[in-house]
mmCIF file of C-alpha atoms in Angstrom:
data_model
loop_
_atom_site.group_PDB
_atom_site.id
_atom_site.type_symbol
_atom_site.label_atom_id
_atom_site.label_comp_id
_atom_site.label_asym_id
_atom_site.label_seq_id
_atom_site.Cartn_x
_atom_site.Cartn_y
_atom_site.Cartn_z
ATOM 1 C CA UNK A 1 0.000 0.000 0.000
ATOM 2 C CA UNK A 2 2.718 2.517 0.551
ATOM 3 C CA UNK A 3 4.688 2.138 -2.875
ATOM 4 C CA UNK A 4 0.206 2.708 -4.930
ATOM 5 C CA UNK A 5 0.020 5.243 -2.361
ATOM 6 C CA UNK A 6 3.799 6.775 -3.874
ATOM 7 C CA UNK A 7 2.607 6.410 -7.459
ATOM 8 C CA UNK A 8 -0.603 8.449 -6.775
ATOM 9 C CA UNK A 9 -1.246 11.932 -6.982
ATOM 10 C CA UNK A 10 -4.029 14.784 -6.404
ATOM 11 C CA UNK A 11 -7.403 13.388 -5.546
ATOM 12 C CA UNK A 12 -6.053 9.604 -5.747
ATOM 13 C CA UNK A 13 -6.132 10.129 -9.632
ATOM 14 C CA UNK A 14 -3.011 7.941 -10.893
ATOM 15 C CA UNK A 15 0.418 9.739 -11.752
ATOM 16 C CA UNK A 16 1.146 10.042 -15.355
ATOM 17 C CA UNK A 17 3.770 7.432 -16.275
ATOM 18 C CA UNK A 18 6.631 9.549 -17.249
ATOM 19 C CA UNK A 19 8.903 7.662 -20.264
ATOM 20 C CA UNK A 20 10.756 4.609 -19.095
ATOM 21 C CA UNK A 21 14.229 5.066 -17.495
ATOM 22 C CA UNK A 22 17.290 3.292 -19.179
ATOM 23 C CA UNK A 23 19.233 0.304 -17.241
ATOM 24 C CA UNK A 24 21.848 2.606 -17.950
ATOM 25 C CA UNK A 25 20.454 5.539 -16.280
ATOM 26 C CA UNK A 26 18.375 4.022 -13.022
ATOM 27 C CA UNK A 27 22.206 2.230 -12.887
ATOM 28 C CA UNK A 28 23.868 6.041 -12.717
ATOM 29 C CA UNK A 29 21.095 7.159 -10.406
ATOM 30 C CA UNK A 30 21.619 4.196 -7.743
ATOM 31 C CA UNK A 31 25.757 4.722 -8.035
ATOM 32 C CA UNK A 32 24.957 8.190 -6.209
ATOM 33 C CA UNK A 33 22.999 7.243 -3.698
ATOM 34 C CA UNK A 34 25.765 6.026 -0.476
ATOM 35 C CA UNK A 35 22.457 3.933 1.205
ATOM 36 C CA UNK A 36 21.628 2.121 -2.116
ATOM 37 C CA UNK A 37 25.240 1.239 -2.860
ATOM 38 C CA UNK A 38 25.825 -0.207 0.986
ATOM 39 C CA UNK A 39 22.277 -1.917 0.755
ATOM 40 C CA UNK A 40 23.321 -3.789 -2.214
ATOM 41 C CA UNK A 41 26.492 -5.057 -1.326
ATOM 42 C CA UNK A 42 24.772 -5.931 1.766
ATOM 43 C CA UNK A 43 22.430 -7.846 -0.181
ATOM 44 C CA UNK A 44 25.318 -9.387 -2.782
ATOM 45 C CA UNK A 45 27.334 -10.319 0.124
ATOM 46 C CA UNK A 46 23.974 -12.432 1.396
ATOM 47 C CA UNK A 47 22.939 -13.874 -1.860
ATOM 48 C CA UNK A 48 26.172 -15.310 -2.518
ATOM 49 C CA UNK A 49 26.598 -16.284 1.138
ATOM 50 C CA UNK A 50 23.604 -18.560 0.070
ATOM 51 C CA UNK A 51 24.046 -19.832 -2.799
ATOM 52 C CA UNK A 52 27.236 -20.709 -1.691
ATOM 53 C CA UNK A 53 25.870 -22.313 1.563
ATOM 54 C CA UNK A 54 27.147 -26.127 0.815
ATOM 55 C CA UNK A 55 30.917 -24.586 -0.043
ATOM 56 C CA UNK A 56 31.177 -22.459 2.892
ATOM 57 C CA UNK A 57 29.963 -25.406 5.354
ATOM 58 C CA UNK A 58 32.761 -27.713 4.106
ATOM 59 C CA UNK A 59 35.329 -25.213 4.527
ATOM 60 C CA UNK A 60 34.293 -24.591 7.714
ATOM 61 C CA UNK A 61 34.066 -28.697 8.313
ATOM 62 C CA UNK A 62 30.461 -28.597 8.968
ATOM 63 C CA UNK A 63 27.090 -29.189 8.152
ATOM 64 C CA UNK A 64 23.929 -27.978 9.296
ATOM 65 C CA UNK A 65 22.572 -31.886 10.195
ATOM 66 C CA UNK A 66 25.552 -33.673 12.188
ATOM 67 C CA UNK A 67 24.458 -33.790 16.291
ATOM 68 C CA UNK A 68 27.341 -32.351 18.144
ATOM 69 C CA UNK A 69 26.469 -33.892 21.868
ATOM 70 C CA UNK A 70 29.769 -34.034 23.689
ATOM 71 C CA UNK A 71 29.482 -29.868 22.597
ATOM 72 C CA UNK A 72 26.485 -29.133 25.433
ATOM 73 C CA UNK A 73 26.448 -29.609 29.073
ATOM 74 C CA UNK A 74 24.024 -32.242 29.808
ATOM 75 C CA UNK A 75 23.921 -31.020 33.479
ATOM 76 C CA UNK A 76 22.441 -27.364 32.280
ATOM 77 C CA UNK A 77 19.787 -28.467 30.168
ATOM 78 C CA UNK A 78 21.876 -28.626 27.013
ATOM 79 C CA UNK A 79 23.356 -25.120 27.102
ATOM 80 C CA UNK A 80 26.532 -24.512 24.898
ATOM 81 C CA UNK A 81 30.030 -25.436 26.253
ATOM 82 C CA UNK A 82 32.458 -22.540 26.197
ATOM 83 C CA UNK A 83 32.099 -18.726 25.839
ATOM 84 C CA UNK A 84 29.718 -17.391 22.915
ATOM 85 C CA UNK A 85 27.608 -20.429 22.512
ATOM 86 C CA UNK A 86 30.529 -22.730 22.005
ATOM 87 C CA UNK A 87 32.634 -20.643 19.079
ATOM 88 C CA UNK A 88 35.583 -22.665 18.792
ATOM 89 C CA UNK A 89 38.075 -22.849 15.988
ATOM 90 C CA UNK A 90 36.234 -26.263 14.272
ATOM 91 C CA UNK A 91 32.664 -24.248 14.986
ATOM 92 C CA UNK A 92 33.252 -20.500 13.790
ATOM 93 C CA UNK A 93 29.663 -19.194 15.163
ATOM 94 C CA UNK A 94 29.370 -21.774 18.073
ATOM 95 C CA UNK A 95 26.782 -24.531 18.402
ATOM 96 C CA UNK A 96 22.699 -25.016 18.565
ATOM 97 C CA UNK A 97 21.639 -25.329 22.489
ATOM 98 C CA UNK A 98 20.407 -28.721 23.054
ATOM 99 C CA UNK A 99 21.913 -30.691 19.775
ATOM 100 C CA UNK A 100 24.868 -29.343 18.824
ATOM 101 C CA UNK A 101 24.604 -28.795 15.714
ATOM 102 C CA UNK A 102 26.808 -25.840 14.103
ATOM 103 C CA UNK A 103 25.494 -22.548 13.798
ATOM 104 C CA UNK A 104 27.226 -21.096 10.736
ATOM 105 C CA UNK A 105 26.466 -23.750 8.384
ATOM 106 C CA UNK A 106 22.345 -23.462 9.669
ATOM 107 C CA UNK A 107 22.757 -19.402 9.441
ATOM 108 C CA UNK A 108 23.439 -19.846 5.493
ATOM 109 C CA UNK A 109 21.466 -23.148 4.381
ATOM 110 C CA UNK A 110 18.569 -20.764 6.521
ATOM 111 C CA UNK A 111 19.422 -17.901 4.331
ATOM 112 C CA UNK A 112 18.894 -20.262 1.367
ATOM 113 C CA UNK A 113 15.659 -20.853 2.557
ATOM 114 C CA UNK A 114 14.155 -17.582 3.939
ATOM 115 C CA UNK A 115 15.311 -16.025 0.532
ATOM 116 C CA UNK A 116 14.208 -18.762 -1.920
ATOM 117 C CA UNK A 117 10.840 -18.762 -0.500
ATOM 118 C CA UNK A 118 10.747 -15.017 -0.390
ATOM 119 C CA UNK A 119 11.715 -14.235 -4.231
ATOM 120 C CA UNK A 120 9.299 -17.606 -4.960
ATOM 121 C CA UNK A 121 6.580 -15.938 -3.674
ATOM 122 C CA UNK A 122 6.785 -12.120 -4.681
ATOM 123 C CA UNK A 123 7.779 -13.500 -8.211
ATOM 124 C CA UNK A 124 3.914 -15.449 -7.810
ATOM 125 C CA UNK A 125 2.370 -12.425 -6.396
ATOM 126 C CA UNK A 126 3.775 -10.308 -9.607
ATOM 127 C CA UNK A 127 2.110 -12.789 -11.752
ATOM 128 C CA UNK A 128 -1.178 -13.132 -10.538
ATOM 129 C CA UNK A 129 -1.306 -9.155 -9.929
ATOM 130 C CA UNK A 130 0.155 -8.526 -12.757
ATOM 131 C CA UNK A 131 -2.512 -10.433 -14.874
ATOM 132 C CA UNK A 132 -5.500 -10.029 -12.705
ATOM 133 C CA UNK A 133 -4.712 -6.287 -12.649
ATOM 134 C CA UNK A 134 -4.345 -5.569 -16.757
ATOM 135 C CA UNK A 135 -7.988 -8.173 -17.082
ATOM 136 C CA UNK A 136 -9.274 -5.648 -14.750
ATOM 137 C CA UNK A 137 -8.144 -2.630 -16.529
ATOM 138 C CA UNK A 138 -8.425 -3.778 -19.837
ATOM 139 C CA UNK A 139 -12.171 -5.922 -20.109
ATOM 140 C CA UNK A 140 -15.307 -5.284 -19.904
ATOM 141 C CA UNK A 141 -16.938 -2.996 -17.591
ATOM 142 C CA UNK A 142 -18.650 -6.361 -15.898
ATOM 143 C CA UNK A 143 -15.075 -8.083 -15.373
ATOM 144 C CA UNK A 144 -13.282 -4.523 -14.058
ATOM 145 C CA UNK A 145 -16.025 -4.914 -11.522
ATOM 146 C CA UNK A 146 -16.099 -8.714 -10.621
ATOM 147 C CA UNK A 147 -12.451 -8.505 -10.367
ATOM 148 C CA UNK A 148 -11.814 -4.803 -8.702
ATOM 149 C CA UNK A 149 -14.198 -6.838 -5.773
ATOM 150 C CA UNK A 150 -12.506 -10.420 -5.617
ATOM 151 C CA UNK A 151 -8.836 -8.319 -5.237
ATOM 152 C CA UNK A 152 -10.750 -5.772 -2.353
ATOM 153 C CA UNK A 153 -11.421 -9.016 -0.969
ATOM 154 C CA UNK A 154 -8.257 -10.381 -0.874
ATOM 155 C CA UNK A 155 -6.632 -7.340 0.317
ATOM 156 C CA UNK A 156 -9.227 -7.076 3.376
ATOM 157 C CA UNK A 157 -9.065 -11.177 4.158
ATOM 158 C CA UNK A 158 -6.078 -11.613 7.563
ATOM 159 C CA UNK A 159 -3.180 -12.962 5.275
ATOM 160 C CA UNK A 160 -1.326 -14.406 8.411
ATOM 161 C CA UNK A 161 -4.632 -16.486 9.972
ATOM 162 C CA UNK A 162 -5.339 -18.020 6.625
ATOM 163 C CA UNK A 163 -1.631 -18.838 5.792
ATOM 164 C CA UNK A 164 -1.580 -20.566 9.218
ATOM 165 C CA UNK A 165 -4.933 -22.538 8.404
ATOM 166 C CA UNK A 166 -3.814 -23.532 5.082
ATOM 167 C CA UNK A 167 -0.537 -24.758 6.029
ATOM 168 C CA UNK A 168 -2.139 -26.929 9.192
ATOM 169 C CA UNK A 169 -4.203 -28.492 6.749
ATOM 170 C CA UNK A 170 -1.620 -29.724 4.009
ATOM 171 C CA UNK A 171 0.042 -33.444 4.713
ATOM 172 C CA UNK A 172 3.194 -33.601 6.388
ATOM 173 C CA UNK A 173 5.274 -34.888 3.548
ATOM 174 C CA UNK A 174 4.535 -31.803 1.386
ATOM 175 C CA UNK A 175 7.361 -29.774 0.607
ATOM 176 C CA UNK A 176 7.143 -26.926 3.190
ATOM 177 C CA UNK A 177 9.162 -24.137 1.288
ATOM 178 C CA UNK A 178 7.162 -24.852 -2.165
ATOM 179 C CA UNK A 179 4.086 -24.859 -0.061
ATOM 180 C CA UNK A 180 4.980 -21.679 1.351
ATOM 181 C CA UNK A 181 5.115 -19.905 -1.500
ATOM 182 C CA UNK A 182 2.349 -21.066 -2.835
ATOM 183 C CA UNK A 183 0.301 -19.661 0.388
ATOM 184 C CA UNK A 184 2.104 -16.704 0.117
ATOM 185 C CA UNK A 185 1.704 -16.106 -3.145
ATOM 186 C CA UNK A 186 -1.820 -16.872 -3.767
ATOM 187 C CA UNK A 187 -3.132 -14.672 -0.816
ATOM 188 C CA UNK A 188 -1.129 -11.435 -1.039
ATOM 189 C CA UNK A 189 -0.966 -10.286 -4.805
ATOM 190 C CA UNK A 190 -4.009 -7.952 -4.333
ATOM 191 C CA UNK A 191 -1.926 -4.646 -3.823
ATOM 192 C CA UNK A 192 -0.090 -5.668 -7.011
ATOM 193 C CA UNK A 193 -3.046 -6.101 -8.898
ATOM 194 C CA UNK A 194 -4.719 -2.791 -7.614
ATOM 195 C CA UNK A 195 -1.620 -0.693 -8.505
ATOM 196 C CA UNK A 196 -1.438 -2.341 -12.049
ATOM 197 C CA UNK A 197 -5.317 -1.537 -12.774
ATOM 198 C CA UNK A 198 -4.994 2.197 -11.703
ATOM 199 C CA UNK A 199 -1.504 2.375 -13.786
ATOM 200 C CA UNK A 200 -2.975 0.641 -16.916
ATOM 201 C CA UNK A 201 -6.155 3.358 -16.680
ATOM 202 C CA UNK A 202 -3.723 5.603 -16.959
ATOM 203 C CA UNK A 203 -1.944 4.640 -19.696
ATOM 204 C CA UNK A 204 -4.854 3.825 -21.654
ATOM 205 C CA UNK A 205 -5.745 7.231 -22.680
ATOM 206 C CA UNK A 206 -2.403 8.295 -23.565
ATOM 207 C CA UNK A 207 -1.415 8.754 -27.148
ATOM 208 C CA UNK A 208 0.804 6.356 -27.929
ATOM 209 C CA UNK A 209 -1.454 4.050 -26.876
ATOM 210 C CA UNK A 210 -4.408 5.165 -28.845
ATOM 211 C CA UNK A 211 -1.894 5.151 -31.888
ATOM 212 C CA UNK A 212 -0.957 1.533 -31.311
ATOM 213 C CA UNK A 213 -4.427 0.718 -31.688
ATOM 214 C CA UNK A 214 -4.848 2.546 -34.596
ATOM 215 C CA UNK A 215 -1.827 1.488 -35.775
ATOM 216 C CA UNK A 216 -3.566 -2.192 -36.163
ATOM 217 C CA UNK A 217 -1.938 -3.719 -33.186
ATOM 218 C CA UNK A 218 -3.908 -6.153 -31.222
ATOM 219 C CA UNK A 219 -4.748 -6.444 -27.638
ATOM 220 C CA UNK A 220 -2.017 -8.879 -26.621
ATOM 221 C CA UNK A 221 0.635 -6.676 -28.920
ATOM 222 C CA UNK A 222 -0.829 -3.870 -27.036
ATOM 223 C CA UNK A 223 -0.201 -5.110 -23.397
ATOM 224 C CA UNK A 224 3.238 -6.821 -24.612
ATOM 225 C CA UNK A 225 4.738 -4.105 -27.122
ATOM 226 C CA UNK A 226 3.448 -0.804 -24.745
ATOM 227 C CA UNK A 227 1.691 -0.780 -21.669
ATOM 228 C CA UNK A 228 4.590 -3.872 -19.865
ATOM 229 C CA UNK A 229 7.751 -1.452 -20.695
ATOM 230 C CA UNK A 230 5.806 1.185 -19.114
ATOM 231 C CA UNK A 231 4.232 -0.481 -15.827
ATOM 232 C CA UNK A 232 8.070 -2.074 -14.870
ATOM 233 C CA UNK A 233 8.807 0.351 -12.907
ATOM 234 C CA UNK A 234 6.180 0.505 -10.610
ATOM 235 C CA UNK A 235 5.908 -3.346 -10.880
ATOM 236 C CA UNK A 236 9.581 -3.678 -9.975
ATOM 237 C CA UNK A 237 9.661 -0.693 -6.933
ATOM 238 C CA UNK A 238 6.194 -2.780 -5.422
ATOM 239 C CA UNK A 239 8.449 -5.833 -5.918
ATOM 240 C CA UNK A 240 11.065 -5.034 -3.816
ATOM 241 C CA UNK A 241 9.009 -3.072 -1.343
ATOM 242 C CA UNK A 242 6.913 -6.807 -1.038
ATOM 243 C CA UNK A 243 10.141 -9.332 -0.621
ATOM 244 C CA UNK A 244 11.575 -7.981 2.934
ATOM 245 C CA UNK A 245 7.626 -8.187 3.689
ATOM 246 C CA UNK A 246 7.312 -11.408 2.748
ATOM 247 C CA UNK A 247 10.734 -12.783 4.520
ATOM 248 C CA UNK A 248 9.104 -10.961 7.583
ATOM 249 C CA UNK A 249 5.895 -13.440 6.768
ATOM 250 C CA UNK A 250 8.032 -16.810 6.484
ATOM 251 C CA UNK A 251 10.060 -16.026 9.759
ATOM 252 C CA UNK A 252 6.765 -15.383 11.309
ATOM 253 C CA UNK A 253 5.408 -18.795 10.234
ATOM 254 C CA UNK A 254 7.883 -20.943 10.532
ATOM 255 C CA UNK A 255 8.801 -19.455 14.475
ATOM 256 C CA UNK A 256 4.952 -20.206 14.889
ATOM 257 C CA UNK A 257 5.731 -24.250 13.854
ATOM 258 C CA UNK A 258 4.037 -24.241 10.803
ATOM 259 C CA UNK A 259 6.538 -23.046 8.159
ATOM 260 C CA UNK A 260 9.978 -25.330 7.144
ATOM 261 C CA UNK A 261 9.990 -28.307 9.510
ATOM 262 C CA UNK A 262 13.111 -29.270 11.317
ATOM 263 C CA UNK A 263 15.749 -30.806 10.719
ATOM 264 C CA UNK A 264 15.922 -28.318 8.030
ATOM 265 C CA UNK A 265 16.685 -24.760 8.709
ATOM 266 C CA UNK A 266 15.198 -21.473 8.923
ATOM 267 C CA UNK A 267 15.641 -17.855 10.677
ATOM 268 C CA UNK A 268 11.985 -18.177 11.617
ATOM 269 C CA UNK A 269 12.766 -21.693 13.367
ATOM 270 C CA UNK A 270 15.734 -20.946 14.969
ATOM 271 C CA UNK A 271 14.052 -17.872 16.213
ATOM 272 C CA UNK A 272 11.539 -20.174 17.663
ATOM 273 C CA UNK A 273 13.772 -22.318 19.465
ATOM 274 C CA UNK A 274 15.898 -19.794 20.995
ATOM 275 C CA UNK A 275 13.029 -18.354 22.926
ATOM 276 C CA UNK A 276 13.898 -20.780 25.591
ATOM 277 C CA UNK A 277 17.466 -19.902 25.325
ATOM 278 C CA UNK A 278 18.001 -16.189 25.167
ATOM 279 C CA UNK A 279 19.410 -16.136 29.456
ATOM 280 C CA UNK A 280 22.014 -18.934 29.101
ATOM 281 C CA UNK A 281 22.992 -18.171 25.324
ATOM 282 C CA UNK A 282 22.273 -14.733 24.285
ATOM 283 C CA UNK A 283 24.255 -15.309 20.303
ATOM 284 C CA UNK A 284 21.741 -17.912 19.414
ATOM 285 C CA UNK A 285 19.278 -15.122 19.730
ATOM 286 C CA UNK A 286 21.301 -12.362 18.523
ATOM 287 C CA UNK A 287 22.771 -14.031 15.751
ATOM 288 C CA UNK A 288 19.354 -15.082 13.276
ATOM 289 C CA UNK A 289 17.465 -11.872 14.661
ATOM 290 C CA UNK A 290 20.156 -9.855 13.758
ATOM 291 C CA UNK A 291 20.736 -11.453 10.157
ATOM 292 C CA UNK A 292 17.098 -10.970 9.623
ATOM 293 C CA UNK A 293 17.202 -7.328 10.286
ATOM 294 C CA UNK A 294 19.753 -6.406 8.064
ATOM 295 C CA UNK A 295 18.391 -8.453 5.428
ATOM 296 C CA UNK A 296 14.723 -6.513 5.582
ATOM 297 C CA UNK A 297 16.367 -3.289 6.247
ATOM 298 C CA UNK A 298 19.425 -3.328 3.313
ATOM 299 C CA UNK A 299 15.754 -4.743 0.546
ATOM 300 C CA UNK A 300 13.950 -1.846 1.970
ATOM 301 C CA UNK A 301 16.531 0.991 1.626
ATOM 302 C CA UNK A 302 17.524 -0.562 -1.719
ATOM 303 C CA UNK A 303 13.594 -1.041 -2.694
ATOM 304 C CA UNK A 304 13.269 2.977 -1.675
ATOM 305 C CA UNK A 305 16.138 3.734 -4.332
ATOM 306 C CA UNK A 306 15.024 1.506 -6.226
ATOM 307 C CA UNK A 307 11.788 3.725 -6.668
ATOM 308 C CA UNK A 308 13.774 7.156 -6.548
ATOM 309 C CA UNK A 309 15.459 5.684 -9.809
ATOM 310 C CA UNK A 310 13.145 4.450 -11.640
ATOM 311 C CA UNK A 311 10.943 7.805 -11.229
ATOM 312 C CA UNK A 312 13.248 10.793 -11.469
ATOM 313 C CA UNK A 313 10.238 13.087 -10.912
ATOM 314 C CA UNK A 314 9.838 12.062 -7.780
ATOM 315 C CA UNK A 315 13.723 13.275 -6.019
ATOM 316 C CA UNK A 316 12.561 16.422 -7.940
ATOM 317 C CA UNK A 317 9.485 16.639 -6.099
ATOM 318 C CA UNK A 318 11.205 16.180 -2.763
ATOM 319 C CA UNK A 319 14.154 18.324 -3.048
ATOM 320 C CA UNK A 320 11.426 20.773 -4.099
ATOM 321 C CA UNK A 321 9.529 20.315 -1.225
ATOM 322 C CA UNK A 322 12.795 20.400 1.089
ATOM 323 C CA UNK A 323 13.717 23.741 -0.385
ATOM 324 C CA UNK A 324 10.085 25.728 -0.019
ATOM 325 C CA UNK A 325 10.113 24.151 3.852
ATOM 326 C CA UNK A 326 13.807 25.949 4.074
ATOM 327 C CA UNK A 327 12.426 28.969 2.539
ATOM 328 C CA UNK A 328 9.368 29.282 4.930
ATOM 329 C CA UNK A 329 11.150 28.788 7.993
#
């Protein structure tokens, strides 16, 4: 809601699409910005941390699996031996209170899976908004209306409640990060889909537009050859404004027990378990509550320049604004 309510003007009337920045210059723009260059090497420092997830692990001589037990003190309820949870030369973060099990290689494979489900399901939500959004704008005045009310509907239905009923009622031996984002997906694309519909209106009475149609071009060359170039931008700035929102939403359900299933890892879970933890081994807290806050914070600052970018007009409009403030006071 915050990125439609950016792309709107006056009396909620959409903003005029403006022509479509180059790779080259939304590229030159983010280069100048200090917060989106930090963000993004955050963010290519994490991604690659993941991906390379089974490399690191070996070189540290670990895996996220293997039981450690002669690493936790039996007599304190399983609380790591040593000083910081057990870091150790062989165990670079320490080790899991209760099993052992080492900490850095479940920090990345969890970082695999907090950020595969993530992208899985904003890429979903794009699609379905995407499409539902350009039927809307685009059809009859009967379908605008049908579908304007299903995607109301969806936006107003508690996303978390029915996530956690759907997910209780799937079998077991369903994959739980494909089953993720499907839930994710298929209940939260209704912002998407309202912010294509108002941007398609829009474009639909401008003149290149009207001239494609004249021209001879068909619907589907319409959508495809005009209106998609000019609707990326606010596609891709609701995009990455929605995937620190939805790694927010996997966390959440899978600390509530009914996202990824142990033994396999997740932020969310290890969150979970270190409730009971946090007096006698403060890192195992610290350490997947603080990787999860960077992550959300570097996609939102980069998702914010991202926007700035993409829509020059808009750091126009604010350094206007900035200067008549200066100027009344």
């Amino acid at each position: 809601m915050a990125v439609q309510d950016a792309l709107v003007t006056g009396a909620g009337e959409p903003a005029a699409p403006g022509p479509a920045a180059g790779a080259r210059g939304v590229w030159r723009r983010l280069r100048t910005r200090p917060s989106a260059v930090i963000a993004g090497a955050v963010l290519a420092t994490l991604i690659l941390a993941a991906l390379a997830a089974p490399l690191l692990a070996a070189l540290s001589g670990q895996d996220p699996y293997t039981y450690h037990d002669e690493l936790v003190d039996s007599a304190s309820g399983g609380a790591p031996q040593g000083s910081f949870g057990g870091v150790s030369g062989a165990h670079w973060l320490g080790v899991e209170p209760g099993t052992g099990r080492d900490l850095f290689a479940r920090l990345l494979y969890g970082a695999r899976v907090s950020l595969l489900v993530a992208a899985g399901a904003t890429l979903l939500q794009v699609l379905i908004g995407v499409s539902v959004g350009l039927a809307a704008a685009l059809g009859s005045r009967w379908a605008d209306r049908v579908l304007s009310r299903i995607t109301d509907v969806m936006v107003a239905l508690p996303m978390l409640v029915l996530a956690i009923a759907l997910t209780t009622v799937v079998p077991e031996d369903f994959p739980r990060p494909l089953l993720l984002v499907f839930v994710m997906g298929v209940l939260n694309w209704g912002g998407t889909s309202r912010l294509v519909r108002a941007q398609t209106l829009a474009l639909r009475r401008l003149d290149f537009v009207a001239a494609a149609r004249l021209g001879g071009s068909g619907p589907l060359r319409v959508v495809r050859r005009e209106l998609l170039p000019s609707l990326a931008a606010p596609v891709i700035t609701y995009a990455a404004i929605l995937l620190p929102s939805n790694i927010v939403l996997e966390a959440s359900l899978s600390f509530l027990g009914i996202g990824v299933k142990p033994p396999a890892p997740s932020w969310g879970q290890m969150l979970s378990t270190a409730t009971t933890w946090f007096r006698a081994d403060p890192a195992y807290v610290l350490l997947p509550s603080g990787l999860l806050f960077v992550t959300v914070l570097a996609f939102t600052v980069l998702g914010d320049a991202v926007r700035t970018a993409l829509d020059p007009r808009e750091a126009s409009r604010l350094r206007v604004g900035t200067r008549k403030e200066t100027t009344r006071d």
